[in-house]
GROMACS .gro file of C-alpha atoms in nm:
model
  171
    1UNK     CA    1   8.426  12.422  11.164
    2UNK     CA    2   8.258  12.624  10.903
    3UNK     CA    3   8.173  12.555  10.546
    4UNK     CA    4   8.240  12.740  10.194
    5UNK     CA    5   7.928  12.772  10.016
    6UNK     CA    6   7.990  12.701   9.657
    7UNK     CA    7   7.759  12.530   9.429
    8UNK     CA    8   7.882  12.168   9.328
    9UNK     CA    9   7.884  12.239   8.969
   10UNK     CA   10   8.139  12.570   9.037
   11UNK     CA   11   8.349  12.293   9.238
   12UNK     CA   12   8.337  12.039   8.984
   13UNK     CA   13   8.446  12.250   8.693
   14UNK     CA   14   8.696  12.427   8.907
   15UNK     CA   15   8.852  12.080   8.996
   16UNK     CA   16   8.882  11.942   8.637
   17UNK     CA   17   9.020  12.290   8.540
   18UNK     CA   18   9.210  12.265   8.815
   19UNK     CA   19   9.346  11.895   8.785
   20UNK     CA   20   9.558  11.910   8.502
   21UNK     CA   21   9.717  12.249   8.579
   22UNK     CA   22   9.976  12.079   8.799
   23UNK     CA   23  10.029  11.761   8.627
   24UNK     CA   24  10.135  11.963   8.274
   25UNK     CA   25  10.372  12.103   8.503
   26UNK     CA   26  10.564  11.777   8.601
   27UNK     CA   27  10.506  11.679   8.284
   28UNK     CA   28  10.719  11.981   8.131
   29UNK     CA   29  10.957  11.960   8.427
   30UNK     CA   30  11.057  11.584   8.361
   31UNK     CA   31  11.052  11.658   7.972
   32UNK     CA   32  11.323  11.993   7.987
   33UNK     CA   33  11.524  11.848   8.287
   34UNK     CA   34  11.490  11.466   8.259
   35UNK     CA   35  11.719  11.424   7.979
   36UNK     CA   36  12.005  11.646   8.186
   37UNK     CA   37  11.906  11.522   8.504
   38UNK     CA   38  11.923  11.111   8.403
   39UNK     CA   39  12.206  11.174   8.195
   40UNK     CA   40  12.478  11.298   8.497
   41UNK     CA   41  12.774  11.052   8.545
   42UNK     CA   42  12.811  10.839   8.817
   43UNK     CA   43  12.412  10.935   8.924
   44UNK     CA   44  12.325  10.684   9.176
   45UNK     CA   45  11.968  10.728   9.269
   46UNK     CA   46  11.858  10.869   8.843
   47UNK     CA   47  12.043  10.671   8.599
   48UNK     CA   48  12.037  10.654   8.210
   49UNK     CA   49  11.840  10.288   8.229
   50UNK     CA   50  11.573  10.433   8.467
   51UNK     CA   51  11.479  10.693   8.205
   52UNK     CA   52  11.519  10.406   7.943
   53UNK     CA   53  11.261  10.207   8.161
   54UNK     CA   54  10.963  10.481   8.171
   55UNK     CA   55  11.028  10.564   7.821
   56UNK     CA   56  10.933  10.150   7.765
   57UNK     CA   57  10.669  10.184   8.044
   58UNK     CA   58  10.509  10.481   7.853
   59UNK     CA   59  10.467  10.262   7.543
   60UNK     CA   60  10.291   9.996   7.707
   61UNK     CA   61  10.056  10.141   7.981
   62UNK     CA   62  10.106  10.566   7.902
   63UNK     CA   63   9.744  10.579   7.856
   64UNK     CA   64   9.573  10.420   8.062
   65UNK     CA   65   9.807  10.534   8.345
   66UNK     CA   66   9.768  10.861   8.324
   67UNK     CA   67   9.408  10.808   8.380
   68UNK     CA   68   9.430  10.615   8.663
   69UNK     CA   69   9.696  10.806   8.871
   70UNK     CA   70   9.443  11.061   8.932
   71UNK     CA   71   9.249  10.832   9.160
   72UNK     CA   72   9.608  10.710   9.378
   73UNK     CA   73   9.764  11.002   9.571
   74UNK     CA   74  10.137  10.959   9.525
   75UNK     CA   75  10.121  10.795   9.196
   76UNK     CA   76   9.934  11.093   9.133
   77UNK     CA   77  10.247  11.338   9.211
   78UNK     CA   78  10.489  11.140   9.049
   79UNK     CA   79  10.404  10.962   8.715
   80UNK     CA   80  10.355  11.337   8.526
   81UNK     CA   81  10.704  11.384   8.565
   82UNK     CA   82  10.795  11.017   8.479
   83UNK     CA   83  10.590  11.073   8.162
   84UNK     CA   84  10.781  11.380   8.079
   85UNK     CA   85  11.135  11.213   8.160
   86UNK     CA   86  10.987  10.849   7.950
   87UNK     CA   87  10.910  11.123   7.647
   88UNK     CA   88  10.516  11.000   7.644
   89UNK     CA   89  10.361  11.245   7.374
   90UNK     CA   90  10.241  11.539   7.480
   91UNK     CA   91   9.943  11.514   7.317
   92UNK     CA   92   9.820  11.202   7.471
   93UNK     CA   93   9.935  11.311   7.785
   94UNK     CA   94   9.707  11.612   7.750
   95UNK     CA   95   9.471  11.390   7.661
   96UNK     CA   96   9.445  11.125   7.865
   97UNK     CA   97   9.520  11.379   8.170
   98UNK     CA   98   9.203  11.577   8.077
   99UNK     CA   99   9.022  11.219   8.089
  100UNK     CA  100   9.158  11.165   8.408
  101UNK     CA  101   9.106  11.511   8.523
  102UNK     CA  102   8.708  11.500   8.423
  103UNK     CA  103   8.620  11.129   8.623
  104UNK     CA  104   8.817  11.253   8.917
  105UNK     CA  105   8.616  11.542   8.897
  106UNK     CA  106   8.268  11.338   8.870
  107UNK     CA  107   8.369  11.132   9.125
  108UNK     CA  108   8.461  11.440   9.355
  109UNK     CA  109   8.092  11.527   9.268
  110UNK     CA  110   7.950  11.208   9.300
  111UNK     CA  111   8.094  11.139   9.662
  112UNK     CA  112   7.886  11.523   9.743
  113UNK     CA  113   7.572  11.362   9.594
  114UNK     CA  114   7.602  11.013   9.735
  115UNK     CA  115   7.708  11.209  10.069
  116UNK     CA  116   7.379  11.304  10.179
  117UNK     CA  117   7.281  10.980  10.223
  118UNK     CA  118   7.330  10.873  10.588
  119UNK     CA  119   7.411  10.489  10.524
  120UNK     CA  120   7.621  10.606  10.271
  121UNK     CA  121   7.795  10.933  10.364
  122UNK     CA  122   7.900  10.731  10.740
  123UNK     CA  123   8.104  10.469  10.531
  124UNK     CA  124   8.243  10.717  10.237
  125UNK     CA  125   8.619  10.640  10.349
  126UNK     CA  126   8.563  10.278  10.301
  127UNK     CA  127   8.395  10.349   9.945
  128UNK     CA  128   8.704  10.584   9.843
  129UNK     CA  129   8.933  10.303   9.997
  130UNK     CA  130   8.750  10.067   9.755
  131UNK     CA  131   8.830  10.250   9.426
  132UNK     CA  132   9.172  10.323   9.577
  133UNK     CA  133   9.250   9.975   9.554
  134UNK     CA  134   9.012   9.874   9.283
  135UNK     CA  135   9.232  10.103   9.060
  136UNK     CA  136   9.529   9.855   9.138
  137UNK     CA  137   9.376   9.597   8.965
  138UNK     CA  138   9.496   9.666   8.632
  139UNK     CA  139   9.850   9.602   8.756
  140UNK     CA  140   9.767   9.330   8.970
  141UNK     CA  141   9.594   9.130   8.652
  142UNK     CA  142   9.930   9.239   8.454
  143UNK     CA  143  10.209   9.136   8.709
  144UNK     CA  144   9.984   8.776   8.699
  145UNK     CA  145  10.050   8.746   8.312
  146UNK     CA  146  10.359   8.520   8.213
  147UNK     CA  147  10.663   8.722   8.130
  148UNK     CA  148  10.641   8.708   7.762
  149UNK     CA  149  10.296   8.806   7.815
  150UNK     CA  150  10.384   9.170   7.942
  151UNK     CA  151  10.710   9.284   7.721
  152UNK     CA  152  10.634   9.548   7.541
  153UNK     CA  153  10.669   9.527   7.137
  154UNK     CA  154  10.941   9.623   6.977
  155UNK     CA  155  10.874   9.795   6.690
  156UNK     CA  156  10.872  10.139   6.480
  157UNK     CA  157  10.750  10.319   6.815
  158UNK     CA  158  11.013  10.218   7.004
  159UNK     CA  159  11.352  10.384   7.038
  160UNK     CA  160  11.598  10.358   7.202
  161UNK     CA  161  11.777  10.549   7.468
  162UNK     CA  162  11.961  10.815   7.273
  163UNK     CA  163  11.691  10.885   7.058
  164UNK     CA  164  11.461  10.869   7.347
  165UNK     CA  165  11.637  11.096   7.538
  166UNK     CA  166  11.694  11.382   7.220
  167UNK     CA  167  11.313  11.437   7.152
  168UNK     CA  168  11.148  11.126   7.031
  169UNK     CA  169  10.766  11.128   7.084
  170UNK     CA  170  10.577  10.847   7.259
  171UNK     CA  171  10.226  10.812   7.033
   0.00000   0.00000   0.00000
């Protein structure tokens, strides 16, 4: 097996250019075809109240999800589009996806760094398997809150579903 010399700063700033390029893409994708897509009659598997649900999801952890989907592979693939279909601002998705984009991309770095270390580059699974999981904690800590805890608030930022659906903004 043979191995591509770059230097790790090209790599690192070609990953968090890289990043974000296809999550704006799901993001558009869910944003043009969600609204046709949840809105079908008689849709089994994509219903009206599933878009309705993101769209309330999006209000309450947009943010800070975006940020951590980067580190958890298939949430990774599928919450751009989610975002898109829930109507979280594009702007904060741009955001937040950059922020996400640029710790991925230091910890892509760091695990080089850290690699060259024998103790440490023989056990690097187990240390990506930690902040796999430690990145589930936030929603671990969350579900463990009461119920009336975790409902999101209802208030001027909220809208609901045919608004939602039409172009309403998530800020």
């Amino acid at each position: 097996m043979g191995t591509i010399q770059v230097p790790i700063a090209v790599l690192a700033g070609a990953a968090f250019l890289a990043a974000p390029g296809g999550d704006q893409a799901g993001y558009l994708i869910g944003r043009k075809a969600g609204p046709a897509v949840f809105n079908r009659p008689g849709s089994r598997l994509l219903r009206g109240e599933y878009a309705d649900k993101a769209h309330t999801f999006f209000l309450k952890y947009g943010r800070r999800s975006v940020v951590l989907a980067r580190f958890v592979p298939i949430v990774r693939t599928v919450l751009p589009v989610t975002a898109g279909v829930g109507k979280m601002s594009y702007r904060a998705f741009l955001a937040y996806n950059a922020v996400g984009a640029l710790l991925w991309g230091v910890s892509v770095s760091l695990g080089f760094w850290l690699g060259r270390y024998d103790r440490i580059g023989a056990n690097i699974h187990m240390i990506f398997v930690g902040i796999v999981l430690a990145s589930f904690v936030p929603v671990g800590v969350d579900c463990s809150k009461p119920a009336a805890e975790t409902q999101p608030v209802v208030g001027p930022k909220t809208a609901p579903r045919s608004a939602s659906l039409t172009g309403s903004g998530l800020q």
